[in-house]
XYZ file of C-alpha atoms in Angstrom:
505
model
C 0.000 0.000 0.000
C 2.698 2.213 1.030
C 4.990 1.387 -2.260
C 1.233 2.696 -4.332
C 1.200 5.680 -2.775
C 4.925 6.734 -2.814
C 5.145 5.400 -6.613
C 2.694 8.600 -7.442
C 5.139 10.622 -5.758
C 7.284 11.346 -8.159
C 4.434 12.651 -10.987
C 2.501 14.543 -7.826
C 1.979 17.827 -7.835
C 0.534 20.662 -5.463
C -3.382 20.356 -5.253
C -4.051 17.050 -6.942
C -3.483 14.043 -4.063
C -6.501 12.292 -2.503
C -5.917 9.562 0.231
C -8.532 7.443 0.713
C -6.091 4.494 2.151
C -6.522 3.861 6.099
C -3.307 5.374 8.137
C -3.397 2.772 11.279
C -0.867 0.315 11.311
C -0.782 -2.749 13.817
C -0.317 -6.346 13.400
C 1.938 -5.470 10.606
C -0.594 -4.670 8.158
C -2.884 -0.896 7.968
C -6.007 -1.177 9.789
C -9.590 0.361 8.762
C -11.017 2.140 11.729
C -13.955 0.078 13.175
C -16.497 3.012 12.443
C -16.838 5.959 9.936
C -17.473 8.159 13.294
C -15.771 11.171 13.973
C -14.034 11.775 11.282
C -12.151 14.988 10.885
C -10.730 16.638 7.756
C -7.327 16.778 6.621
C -6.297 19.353 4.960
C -3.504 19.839 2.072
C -2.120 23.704 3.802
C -0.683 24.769 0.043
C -4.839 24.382 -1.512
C -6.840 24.243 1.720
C -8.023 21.269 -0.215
C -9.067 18.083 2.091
C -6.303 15.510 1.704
C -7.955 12.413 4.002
C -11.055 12.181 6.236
C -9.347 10.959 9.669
C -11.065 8.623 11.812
C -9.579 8.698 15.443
C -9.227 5.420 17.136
C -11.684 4.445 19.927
C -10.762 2.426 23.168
C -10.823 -1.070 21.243
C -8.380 -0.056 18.611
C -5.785 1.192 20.923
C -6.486 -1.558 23.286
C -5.721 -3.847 19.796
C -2.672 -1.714 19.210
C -0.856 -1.723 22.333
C -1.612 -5.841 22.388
C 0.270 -6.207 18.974
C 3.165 -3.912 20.021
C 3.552 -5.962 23.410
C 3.144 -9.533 21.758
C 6.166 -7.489 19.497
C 7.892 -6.666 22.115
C 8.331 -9.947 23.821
C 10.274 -11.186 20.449
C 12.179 -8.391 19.552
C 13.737 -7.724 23.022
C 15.218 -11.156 22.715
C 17.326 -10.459 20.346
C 20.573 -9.779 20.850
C 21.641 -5.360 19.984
C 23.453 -6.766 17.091
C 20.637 -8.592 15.786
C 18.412 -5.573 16.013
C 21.067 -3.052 14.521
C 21.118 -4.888 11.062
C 17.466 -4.767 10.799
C 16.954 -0.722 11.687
C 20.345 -0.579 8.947
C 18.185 -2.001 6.532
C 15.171 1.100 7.702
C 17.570 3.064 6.953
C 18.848 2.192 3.640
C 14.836 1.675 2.117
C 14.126 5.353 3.962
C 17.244 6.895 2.277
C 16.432 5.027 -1.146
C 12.579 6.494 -0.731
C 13.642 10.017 0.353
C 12.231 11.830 -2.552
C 8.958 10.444 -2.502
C 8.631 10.292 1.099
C 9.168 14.074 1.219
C 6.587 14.802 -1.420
C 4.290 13.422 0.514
C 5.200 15.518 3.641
C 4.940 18.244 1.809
C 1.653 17.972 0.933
C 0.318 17.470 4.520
C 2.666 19.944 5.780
C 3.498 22.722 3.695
C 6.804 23.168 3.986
C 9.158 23.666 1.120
C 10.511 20.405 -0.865
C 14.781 21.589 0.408
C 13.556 21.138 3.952
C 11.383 18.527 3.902
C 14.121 16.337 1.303
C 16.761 17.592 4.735
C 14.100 15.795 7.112
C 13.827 12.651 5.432
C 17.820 12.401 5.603
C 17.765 13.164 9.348
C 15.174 10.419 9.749
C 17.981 8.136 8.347
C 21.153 9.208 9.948
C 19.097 8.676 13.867
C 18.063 5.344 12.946
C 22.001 4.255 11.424
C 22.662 6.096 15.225
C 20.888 4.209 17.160
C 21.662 1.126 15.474
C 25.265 2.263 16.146
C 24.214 2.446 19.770
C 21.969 -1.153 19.774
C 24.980 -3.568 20.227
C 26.498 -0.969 23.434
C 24.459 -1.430 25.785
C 26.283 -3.378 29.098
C 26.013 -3.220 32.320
C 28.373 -3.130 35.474
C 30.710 -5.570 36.930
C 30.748 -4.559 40.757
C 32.922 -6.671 42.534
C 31.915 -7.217 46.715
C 33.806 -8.135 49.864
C 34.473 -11.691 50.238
C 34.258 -12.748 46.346
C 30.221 -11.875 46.152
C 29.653 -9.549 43.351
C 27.033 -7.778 41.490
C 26.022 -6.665 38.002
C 23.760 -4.262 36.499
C 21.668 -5.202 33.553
C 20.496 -2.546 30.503
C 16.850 -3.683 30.110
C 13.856 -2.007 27.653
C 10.750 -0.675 29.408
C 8.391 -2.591 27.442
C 5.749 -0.611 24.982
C 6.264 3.196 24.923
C 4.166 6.004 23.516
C 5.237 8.389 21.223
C 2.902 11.478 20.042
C 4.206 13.550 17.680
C 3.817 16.857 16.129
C 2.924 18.697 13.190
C 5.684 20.125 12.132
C 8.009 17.245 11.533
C 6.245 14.273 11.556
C 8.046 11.694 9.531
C 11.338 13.109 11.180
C 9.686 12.542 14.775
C 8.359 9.253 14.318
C 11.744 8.128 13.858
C 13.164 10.622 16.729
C 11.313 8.562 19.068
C 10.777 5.105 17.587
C 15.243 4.670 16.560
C 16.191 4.875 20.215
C 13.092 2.664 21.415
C 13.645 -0.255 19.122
C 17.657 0.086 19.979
C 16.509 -0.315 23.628
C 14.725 -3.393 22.830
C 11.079 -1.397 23.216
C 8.154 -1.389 21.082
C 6.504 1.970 19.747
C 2.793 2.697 19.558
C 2.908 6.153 17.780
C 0.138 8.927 17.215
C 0.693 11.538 14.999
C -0.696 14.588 15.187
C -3.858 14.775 13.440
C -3.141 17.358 11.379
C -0.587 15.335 9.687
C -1.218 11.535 9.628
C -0.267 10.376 6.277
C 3.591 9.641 6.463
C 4.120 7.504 9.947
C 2.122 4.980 8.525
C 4.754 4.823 5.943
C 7.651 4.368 8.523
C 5.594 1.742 9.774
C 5.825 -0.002 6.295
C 9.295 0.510 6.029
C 10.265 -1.496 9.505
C 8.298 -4.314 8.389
C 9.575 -4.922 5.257
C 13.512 -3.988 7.063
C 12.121 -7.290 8.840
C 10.553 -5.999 12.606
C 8.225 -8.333 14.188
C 4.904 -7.607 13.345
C 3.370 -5.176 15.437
C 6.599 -3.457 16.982
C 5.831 0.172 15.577
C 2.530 0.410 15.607
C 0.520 3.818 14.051
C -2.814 4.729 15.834
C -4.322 8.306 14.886
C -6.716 10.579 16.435
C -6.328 13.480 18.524
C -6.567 14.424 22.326
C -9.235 11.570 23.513
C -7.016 9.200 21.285
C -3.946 10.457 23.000
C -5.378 10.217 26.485
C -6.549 6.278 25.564
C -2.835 6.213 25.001
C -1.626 7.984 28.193
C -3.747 5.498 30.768
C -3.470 2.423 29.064
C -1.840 -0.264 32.177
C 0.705 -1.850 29.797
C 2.561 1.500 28.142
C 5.273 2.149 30.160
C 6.725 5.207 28.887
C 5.187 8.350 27.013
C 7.677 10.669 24.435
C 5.460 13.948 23.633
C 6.325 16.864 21.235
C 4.054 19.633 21.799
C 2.446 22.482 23.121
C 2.905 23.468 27.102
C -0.529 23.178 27.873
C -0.804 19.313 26.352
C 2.624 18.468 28.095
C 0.993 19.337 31.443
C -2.211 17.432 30.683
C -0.495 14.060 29.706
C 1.910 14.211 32.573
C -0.854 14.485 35.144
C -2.428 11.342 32.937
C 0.578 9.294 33.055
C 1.563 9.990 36.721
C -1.760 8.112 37.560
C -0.054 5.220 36.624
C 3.435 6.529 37.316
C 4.688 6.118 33.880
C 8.028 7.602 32.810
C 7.647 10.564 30.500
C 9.558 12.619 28.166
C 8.528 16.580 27.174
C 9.379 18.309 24.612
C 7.401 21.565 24.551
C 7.482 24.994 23.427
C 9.557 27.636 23.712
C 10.373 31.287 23.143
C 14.067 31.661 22.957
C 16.517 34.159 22.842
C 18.785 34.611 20.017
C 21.928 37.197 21.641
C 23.894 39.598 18.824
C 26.598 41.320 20.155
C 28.669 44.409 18.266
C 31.508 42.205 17.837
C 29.941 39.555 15.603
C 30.291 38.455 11.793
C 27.255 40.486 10.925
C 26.678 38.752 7.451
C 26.514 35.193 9.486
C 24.508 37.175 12.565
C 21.817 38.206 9.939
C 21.490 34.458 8.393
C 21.584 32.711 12.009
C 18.543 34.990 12.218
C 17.109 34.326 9.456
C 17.568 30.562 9.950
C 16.430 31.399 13.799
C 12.708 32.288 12.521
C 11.495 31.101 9.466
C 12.574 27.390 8.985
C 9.520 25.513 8.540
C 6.979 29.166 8.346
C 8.258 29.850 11.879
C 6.517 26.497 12.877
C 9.663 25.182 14.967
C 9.611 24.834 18.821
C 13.384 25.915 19.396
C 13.056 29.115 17.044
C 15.236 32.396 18.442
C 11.982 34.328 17.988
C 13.888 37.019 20.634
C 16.456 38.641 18.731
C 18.383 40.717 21.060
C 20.740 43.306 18.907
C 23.450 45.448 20.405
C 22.175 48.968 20.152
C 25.578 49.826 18.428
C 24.863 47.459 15.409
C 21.115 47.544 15.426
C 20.649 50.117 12.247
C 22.811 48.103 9.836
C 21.055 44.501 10.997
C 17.900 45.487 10.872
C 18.802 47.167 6.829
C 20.011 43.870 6.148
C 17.776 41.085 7.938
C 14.679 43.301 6.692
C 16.566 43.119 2.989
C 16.929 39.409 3.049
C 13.494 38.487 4.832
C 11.635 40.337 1.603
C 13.182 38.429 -0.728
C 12.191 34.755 1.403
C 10.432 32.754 -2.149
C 6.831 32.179 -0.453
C 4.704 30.099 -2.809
C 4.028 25.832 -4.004
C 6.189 24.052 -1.292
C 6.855 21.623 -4.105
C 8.984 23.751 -6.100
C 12.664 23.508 -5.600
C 12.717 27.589 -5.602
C 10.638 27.858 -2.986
C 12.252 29.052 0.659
C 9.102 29.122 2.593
C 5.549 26.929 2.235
C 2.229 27.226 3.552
C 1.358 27.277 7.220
C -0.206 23.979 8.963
C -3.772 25.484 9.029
C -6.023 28.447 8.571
C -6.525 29.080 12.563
C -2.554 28.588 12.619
C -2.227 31.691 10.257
C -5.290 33.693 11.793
C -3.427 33.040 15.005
C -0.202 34.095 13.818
C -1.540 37.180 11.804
C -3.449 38.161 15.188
C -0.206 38.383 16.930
C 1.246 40.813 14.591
C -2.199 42.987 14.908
C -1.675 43.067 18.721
C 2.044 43.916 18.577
C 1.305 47.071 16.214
C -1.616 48.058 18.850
C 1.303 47.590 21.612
C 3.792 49.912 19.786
C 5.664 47.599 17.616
C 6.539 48.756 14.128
C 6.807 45.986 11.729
C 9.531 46.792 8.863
C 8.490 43.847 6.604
C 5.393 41.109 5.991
C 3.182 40.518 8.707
C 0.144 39.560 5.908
C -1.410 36.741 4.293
C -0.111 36.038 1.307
C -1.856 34.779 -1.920
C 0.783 32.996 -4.302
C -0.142 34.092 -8.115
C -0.740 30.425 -9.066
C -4.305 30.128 -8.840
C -4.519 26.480 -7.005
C -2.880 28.188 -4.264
C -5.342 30.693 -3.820
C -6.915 28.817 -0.381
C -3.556 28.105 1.150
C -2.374 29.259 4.342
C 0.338 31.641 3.323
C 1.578 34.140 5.103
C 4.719 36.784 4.587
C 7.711 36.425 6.846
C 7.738 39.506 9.542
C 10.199 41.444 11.004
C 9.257 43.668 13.928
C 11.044 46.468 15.414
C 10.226 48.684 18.281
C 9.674 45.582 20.155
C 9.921 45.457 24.349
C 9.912 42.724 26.593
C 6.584 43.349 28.165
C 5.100 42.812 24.496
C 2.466 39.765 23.886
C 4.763 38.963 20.839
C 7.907 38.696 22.803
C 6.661 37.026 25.531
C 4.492 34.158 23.756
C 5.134 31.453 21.475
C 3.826 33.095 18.221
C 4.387 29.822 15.715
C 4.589 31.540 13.063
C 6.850 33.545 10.649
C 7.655 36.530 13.366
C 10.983 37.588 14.014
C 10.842 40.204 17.174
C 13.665 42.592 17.049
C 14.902 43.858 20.445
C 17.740 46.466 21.479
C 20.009 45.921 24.386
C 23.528 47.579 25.664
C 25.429 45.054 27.384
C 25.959 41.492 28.771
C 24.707 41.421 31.748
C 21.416 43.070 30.895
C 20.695 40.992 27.890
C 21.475 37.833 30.378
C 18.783 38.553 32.540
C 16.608 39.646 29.911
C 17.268 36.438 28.110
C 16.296 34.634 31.363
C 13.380 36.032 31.864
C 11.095 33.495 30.476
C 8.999 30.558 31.769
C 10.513 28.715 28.703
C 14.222 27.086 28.249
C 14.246 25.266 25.331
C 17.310 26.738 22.893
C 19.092 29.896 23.007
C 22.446 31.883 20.575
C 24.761 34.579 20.517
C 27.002 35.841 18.005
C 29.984 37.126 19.236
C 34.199 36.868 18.285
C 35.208 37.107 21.761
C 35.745 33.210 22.555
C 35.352 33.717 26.101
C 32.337 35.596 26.294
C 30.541 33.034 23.837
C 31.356 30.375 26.222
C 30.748 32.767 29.356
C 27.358 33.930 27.996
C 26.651 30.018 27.227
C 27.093 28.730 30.404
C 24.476 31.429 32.009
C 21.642 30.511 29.901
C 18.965 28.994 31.166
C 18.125 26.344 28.029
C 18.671 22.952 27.111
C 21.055 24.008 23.906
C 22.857 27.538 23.101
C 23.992 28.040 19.956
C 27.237 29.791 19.532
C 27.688 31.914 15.945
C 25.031 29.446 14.061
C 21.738 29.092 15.034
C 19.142 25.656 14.534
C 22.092 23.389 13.236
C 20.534 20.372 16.074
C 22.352 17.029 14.340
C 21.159 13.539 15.812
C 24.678 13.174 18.036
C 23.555 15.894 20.343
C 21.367 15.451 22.738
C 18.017 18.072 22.396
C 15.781 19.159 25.010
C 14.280 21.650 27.712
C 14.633 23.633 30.951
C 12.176 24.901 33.176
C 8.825 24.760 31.101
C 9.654 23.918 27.407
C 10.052 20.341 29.218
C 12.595 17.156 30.583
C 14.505 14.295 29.627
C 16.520 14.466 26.143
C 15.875 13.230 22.748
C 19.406 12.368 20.470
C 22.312 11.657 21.659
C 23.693 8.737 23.578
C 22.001 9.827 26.740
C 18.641 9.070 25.090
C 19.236 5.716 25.388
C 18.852 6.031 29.303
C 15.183 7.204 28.867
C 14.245 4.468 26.683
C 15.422 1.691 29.239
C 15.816 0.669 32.726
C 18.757 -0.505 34.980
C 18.601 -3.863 37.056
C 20.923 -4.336 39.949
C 21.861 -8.551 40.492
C 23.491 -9.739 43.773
C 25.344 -12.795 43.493
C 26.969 -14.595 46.663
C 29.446 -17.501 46.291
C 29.703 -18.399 49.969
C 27.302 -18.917 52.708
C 24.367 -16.449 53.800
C 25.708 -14.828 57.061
C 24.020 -16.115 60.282
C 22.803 -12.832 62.101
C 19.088 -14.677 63.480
């Protein structure tokens, strides 16, 4: 099913898929939901077309689910790290040797443009060759204890885990969570978001046929009820959530009913630092990459821009110069440097910041606008022109709350310590830059940022080695990296004594 779709990939174009295929996956085959109830639109963000009519899954279905990834579970976490290495090698090779096609498609549920999307797809590839790296590492301790008793420590999975992705990148994220659960010897149960539920069920495909039990990455969609089915279920031992604050908070109450281990990644509103002494030319692209990378629709985004009153004229000239020339239009077209937005309440929301940021005192030097793309299919798409503001302070609804959209906030400062503590001043911790020569004060300024990852003279450049994640509330635990691998299992402690039990009754 998956091979039909992604073999009209290459001929697709903008406006012109229908799926009518079901997008649950368990058992090792896609599943039809049980009833035409619900069901939800799905909409293509370039057109506004509808793409899919999405049926969420009821109790039974994820009950069905979770029993196929744990009857998965009890095979695959036999197997030795070697053994499951080659077969997430060969998910890796079929997902490189579909790339093309598998980005189409995300492009069409997603909007974003074909050079990011085709970047995705790759990333998707290198975390599972990662992770398969990692499968065959995992050892415990040798402890040795007086009298020639010892002990050892065993690396073990957690059983089935939860993963509920979001809309942004959600082939990418599948994989984010699912490579470092399979590695552990886990099985996944997955929801994507429902805004964008066509391409897990194609990772799904591809670990079957790279030769996973049946069942061990299972797809179930559906939205917040589905999600909560997922959250209480007795036998999911772990939940790995990309998403908004609000929905983090929610599902961590839900799992601590049946204290399940959870990982958060959330939102954010991060600062991006620019002092005088910087490369300005690679200051104005770390901005640019900062903001509008996937329409603004990116969690870690450097949405604060502080700029060192000295400099601020000439980067402001230039960032404003580059930002109108950002190719808005099809997402399918190679040209193209920004897509459409996820939805039509994502751009009303986005659009409605900028209105309340101009009624606050902010001056906005470029976009700010939906945009309607000369080609006329496009003409219902959820376009909107990247925005620069100036005249920004921090007391401003757009510089204190995650906008998700194409907004770059401009801000003025005079020296270190200030911008520090203006930096800090956030309930959110997720990412963080500065642009500076001075070595010292990069690393100085680094260490006194309160996020999970600060960016020194590049901004967004996250690679699957390095581990990515939140302070305070953008979230906890990490996702990449080695250290993921201690989320995704558990250790147990073994006492052995080779003489005689001491007689203390």
């Amino acid at each position: 099913m998956a091979q039909s779709i992604l073999s009209t990939m290459s001929r697709a174009l903008t406006g012109t898929l229908v799926v009518t295929e079901p997008l649950n996956f368990w058992a090792g085959k896609r599943m039809k939901p049980r009833e035409e109830k619900k069901a939800e639109p799905v909409f293509e963000p370039a057109t506004g077309r509808v793409l899919h009519q999405l049926v969420p899954c009821g109790a039974e279905e994820v009950d069905e689910a979770i029993q196929s990834a744990h009857s998965a579970y009890l095979k695959w976490s036999k197997l030795s790290g070697m053994e499951r290495a080659r077969v997430m090698l060969e998910a890796a090779r079929i997902t490189r040797e579909r790339r093309e096609e598998i980005a189409k498609l995300e492009v069409i549920n997603n909007g974003k443009c074909i050079t990011e999307a085709l970047v995705d797809i790759d990333v998707a590839s290198q975390t599972m060759e990662f992770y398969a790296g990692m499968a065959g590492t995992l050892t415990g301790q040798h402890i040795q204890l007086p009298g020639g008793a010892f002990a050892y420590s065993r690396r073990e999975p957690l059983g089935v885990c939860a993963g509920i992705g979001a809309f942004n990148y959600p082939f990418q994220i599948s994989v984010t969570k699912s490579a470092p659960a399979l590695a552990c010897g886990n099985a996944m149960v997955f929801k994507p978001s429902p805004m964008t539920p066509l391409t897990a069920v194609i990772m799904a495909e591809i670990y079957k046929e790279a030769g996973v039990p049946d069942g061990l990455f299972c797809v179930v969609q559906g939205g917040a009820e589905t999600g909560s089915l997922l959250c209480h279920h007795p036998k999911i031992a772990k939940i790995s959530f990309t998403g908004s604050v609000p929905t983090g908070k929610k599902i961590m109450e839900m799992s601590a009913k049946g204290v399940k281990q959870v990982t958060l990644e959330l939102g954010g509103k991060s600062p991006l630092i620019i002092f005088k002494d910087c490369d300005l030319e690679n200051a104005v692209r770390g901005a640019l990459m900062a903001n509008f990378l996937t329409q603004g629709q990116v969690c870690c985004n450097g949405t604060r821009v502080f700029v060192q009153r000295e400099i601020m004229p000439q980067f402001l000239e230039e960032v404003v110069k580059r930002t109108k020339t950002i190719a808005v239009g099809d997402p399918l077209l190679e040209s193209t440097r920004m897509g459409a937005m996820i939805s039509k309440p994502q751009l009303d929301k986005a659009l409605g910041f900028v209105t309340q940021a101009k009624k606050e005192g902010a001056k906005v030097l470029c976009g700010g606008e939906a945009f309607v793309p000369s080609d006329p299919k496009l003409k219902g798409g959820y376009f909107m022109s990247p925005c620069v503001l100036d005249n920004c302070r921090d007391d401003m609804t757009c510089v204190k709350e995650e906008i998700f959209g194409p907004v770059m906030s401009v801000l003025p400062f005079d020296n270190e310590e200030e911008v520090i503590q203006r930096a800090n001043n956030t309930t959110y911790g997720l990412a963080s830059g500065v642009f500076t020569r001075d070595i010292s004060r990069a690393h100085r300024v680094a260490e006194r940022l309160e996020a999970g990852t600060c960016f020194i003279n590049n901004y967004n450049s996250i690679a699957v080695e390095m581990p990515f994640g939140g302070y305070k509330m953008s979230g906890f635990g990490r996702e990449n990296g080695q250290v993921t691998i201690e989320y995704y299992s558990q250790l147990k402690t073994v006492v052995v004594e080779l003489g005689d039990v001491e007689n203390h009754f």
